[in-house]
Coordinates of N, CA and C in Angstrom, one line a residue:
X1 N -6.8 -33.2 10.2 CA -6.5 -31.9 9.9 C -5.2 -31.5 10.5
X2 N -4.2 -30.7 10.0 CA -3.0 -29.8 10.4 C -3.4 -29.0 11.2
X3 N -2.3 -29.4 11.8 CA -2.2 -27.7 12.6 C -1.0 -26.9 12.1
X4 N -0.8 -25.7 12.0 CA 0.7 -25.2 11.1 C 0.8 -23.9 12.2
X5 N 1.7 -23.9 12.8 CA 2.7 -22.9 13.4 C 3.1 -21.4 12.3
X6 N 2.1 -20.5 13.3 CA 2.1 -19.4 12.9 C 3.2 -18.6 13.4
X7 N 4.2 -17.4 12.8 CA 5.1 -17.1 13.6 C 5.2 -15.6 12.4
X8 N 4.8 -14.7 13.3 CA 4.7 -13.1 12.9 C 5.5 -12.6 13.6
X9 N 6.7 -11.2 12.7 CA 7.3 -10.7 13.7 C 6.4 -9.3 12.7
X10 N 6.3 -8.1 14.0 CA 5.5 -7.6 13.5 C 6.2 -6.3 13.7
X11 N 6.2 -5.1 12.6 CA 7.2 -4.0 13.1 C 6.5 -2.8 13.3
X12 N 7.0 -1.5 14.6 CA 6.6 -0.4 14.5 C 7.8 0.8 14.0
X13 N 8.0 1.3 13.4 CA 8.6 2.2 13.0 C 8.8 3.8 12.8
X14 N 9.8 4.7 12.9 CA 9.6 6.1 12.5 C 9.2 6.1 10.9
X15 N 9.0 7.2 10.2 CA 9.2 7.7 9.3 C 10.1 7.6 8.4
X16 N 11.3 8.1 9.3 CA 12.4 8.1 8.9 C 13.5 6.4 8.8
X17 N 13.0 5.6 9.0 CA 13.6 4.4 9.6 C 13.8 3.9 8.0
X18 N 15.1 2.9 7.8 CA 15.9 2.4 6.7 C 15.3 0.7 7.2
X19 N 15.2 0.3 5.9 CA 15.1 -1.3 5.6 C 16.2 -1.7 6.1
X20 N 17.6 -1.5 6.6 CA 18.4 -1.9 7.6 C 18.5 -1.5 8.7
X21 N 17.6 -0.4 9.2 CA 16.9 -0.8 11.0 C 16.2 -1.9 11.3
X22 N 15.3 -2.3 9.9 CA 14.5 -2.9 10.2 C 14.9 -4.3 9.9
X23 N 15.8 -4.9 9.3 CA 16.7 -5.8 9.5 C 17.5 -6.5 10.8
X24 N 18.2 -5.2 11.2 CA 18.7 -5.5 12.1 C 18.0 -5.9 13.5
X25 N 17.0 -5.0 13.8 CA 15.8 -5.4 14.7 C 15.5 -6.8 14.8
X26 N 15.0 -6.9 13.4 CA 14.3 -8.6 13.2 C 15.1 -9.6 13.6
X27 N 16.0 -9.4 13.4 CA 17.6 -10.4 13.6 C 17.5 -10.6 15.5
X28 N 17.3 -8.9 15.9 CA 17.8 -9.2 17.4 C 16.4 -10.1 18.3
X29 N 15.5 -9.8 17.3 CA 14.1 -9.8 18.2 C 13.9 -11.5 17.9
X30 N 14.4 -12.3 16.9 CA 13.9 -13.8 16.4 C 15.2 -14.9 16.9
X31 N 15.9 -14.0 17.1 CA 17.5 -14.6 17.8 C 16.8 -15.4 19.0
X32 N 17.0 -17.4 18.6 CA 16.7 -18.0 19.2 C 15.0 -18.7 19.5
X33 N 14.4 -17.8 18.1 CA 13.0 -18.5 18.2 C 13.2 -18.8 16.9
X34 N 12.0 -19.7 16.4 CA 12.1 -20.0 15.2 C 11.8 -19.5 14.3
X35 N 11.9 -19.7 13.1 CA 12.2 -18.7 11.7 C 10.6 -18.2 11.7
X36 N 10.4 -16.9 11.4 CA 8.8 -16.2 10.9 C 8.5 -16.8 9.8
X37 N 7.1 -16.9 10.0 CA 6.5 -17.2 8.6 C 5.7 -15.9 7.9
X38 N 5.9 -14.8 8.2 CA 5.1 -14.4 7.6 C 5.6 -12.7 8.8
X39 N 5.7 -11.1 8.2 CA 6.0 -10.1 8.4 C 4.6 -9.3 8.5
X40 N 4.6 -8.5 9.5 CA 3.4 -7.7 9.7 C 3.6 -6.2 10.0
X41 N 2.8 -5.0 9.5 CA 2.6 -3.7 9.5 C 1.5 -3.0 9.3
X42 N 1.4 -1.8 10.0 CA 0.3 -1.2 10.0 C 0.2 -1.3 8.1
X43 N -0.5 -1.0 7.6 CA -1.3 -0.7 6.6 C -0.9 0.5 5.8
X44 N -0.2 1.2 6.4 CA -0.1 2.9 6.0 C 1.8 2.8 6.0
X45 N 2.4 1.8 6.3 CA 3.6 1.9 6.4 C 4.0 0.6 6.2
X46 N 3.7 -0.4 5.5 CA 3.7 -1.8 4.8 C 4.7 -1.5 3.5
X47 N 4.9 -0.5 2.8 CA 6.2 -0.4 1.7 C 7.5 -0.2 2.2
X48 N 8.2 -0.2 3.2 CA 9.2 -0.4 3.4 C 9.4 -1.9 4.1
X49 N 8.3 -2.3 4.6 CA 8.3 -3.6 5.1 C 8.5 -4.8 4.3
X50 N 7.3 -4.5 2.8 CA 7.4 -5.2 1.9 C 8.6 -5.9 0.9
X51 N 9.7 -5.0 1.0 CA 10.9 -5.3 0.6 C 11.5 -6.4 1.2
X52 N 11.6 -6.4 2.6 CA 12.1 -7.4 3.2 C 11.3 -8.5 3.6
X53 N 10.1 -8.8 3.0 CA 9.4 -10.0 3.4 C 9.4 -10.7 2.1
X54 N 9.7 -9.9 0.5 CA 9.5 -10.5 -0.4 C 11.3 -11.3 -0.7
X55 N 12.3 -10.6 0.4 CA 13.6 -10.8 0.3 C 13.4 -12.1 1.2
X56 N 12.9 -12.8 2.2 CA 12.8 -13.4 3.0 C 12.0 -14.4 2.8
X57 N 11.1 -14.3 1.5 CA 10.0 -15.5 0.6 C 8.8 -15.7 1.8
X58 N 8.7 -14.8 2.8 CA 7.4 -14.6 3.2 C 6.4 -13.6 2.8
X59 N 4.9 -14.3 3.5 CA 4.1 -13.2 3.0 C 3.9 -11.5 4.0
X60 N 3.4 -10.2 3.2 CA 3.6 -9.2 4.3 C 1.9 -8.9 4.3
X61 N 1.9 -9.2 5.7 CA 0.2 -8.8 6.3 C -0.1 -7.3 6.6
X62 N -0.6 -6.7 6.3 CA -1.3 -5.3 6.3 C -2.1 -5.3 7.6
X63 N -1.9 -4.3 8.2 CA -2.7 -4.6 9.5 C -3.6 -3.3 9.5
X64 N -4.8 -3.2 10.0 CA -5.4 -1.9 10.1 C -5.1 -1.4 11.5
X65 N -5.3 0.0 11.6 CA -5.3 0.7 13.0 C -5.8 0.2 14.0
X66 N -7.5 -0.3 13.9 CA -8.7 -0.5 14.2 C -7.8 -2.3 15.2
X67 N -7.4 -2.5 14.2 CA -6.9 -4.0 15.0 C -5.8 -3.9 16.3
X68 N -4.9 -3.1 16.0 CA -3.9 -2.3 17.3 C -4.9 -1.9 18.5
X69 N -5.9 -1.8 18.8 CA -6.5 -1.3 20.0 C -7.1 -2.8 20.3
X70 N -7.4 -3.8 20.0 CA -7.7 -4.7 20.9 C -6.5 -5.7 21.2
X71 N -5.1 -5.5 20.9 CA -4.1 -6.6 21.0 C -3.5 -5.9 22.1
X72 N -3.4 -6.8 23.1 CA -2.6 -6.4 24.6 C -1.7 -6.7 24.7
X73 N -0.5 -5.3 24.7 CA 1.0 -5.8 24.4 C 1.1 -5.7 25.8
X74 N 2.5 -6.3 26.3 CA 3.3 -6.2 27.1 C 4.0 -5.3 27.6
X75 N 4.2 -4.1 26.3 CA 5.0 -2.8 26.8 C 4.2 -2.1 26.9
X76 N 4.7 -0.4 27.4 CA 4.1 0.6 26.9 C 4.5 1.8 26.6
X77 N 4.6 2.3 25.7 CA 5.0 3.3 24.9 C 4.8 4.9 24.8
X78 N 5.3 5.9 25.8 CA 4.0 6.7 25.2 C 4.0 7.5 24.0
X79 N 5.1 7.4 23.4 CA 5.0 7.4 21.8 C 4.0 6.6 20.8
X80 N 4.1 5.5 21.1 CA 2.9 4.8 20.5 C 1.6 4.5 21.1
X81 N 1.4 5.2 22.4 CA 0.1 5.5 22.9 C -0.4 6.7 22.3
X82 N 0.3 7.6 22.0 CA -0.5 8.6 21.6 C -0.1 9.0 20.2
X83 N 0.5 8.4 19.6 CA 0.4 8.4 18.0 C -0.6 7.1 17.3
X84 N -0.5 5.9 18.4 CA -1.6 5.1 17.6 C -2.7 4.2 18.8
X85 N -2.7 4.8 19.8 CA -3.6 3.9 21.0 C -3.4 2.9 21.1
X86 N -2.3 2.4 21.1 CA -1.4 1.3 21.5 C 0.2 1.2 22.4
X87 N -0.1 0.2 22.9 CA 1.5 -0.1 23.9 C 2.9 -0.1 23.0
X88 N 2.4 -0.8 22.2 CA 3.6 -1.2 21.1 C 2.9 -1.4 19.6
X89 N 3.5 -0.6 18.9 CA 2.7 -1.0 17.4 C 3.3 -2.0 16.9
X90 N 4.6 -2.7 17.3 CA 5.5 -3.9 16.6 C 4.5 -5.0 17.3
X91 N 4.5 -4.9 18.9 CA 3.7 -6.0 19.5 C 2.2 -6.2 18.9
X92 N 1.3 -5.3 18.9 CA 0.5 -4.9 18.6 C -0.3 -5.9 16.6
X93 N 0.6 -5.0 16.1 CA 0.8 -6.1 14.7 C 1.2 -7.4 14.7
X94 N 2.0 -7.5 15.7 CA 2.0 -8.8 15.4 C 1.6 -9.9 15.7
X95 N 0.4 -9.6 16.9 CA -0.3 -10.3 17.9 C -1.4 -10.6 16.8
X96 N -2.0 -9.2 16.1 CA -3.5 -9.1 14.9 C -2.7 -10.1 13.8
X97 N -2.1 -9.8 13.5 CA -1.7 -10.8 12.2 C -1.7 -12.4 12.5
X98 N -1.0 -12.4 13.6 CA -1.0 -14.1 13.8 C -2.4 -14.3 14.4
X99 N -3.3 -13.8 14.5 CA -4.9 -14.2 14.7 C -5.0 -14.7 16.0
X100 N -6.3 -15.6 15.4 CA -7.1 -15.5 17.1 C -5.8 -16.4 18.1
X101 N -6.1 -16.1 19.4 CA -5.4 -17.0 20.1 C -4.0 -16.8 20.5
X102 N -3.6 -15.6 19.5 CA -1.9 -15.3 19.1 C -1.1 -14.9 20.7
X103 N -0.1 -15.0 20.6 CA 0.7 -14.7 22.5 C 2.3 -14.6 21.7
X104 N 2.7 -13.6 22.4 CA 3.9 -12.9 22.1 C 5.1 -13.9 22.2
X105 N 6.0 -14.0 21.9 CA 7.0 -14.8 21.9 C 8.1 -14.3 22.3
X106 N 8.0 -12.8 22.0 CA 9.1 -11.7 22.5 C 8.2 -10.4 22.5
X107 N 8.4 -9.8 23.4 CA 8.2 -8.0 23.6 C 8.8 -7.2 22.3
X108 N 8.6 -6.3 22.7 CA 9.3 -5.5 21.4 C 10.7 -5.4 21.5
X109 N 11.5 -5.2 20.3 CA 12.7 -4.9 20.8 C 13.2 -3.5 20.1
X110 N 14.0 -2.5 20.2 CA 14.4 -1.7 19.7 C 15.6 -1.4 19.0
X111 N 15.6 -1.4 17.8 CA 16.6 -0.8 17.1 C 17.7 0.0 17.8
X112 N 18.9 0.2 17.4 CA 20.1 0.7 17.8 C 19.5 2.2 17.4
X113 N 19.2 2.4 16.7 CA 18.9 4.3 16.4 C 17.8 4.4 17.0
X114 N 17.3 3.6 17.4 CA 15.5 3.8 17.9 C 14.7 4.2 16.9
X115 N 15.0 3.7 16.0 CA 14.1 4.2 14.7 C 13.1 3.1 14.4
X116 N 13.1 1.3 14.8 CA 12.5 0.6 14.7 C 12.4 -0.4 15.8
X117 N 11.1 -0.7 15.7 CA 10.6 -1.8 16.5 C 10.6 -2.7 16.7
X118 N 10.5 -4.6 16.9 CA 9.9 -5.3 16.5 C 9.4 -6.5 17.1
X119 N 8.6 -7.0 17.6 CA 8.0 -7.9 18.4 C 7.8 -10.0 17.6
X120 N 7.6 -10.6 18.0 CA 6.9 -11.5 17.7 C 6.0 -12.6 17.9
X121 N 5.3 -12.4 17.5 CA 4.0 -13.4 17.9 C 3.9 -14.8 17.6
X122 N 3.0 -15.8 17.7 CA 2.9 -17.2 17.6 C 1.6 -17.4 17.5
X123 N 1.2 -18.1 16.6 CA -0.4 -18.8 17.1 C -0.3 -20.1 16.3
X124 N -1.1 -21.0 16.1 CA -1.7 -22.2 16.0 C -2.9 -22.1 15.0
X125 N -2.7 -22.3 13.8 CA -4.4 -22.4 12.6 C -4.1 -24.0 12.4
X126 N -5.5 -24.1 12.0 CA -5.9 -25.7 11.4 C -5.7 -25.3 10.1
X127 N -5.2 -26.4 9.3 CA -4.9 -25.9 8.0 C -5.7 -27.0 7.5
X128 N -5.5 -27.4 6.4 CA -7.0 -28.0 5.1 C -6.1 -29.7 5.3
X129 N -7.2 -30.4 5.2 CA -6.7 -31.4 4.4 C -6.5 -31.9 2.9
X130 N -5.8 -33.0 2.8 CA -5.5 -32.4 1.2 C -6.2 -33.7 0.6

């Protein structure tokens, strides 16, 4: 059986945040790890994300709320402690997306406007034989 290298950068964002915050972020946060396979977001804010994962030929993971409270980030936020009971929603996403086992690869990093987030995670799945 495979094992395939999982690699989620996962993002938290304002509102108001541009698909080139969120660009730029990803660039500063994967600088020197290896290429993501796959983009992660809360569930309620996954359409702005979705643009740049289908620009990037990966897939975009939907993350529920409910999964942010068991993922132990490394930062803490208290913006995102008390808008979503989490340290980091970038870290946070991207720890749940890359599944069980998952360990950060980078902390969150912040956007130049502070408008976006973005962390990334790692994990390890068995994949099928063929």
């Amino acid at each position: 059986m495979e094992r395939l290298l999982v690699i989620v950068a996962g993002f938290g964002f304002r509102k108001d945040a541009t698909l080139d915050a969120l660009r730029t972020v990803l660039a500063s946060a994967q600088h020197g790890h290896p290429p993501v396979t796959a983009l992660a977001a809360l569930h309620d804010k996954q359409a702005l994300v979705s643009p740049l994962a289908e620009a990037m030929g990966v897939p975009m993971i939907a993350v529920s709320p409910s999964a942010l409270q068991s993922a132990q980030t490394s930062t803490r936020s208290p913006a995102s402690l008390e808008a979503r009971a989490t340290g980091s929603v970038a870290e946070a996403c991207a720890l749940a997306a890359a599944g069980p086992g998952a360990r950060l690869l980078t902390p969150r990093h912040i956007s130049l406007d502070r408008m976006a987030t973005c962390a990334i995670a790692r994990s390890v799945a068995e994949g099928f034989e063929a």
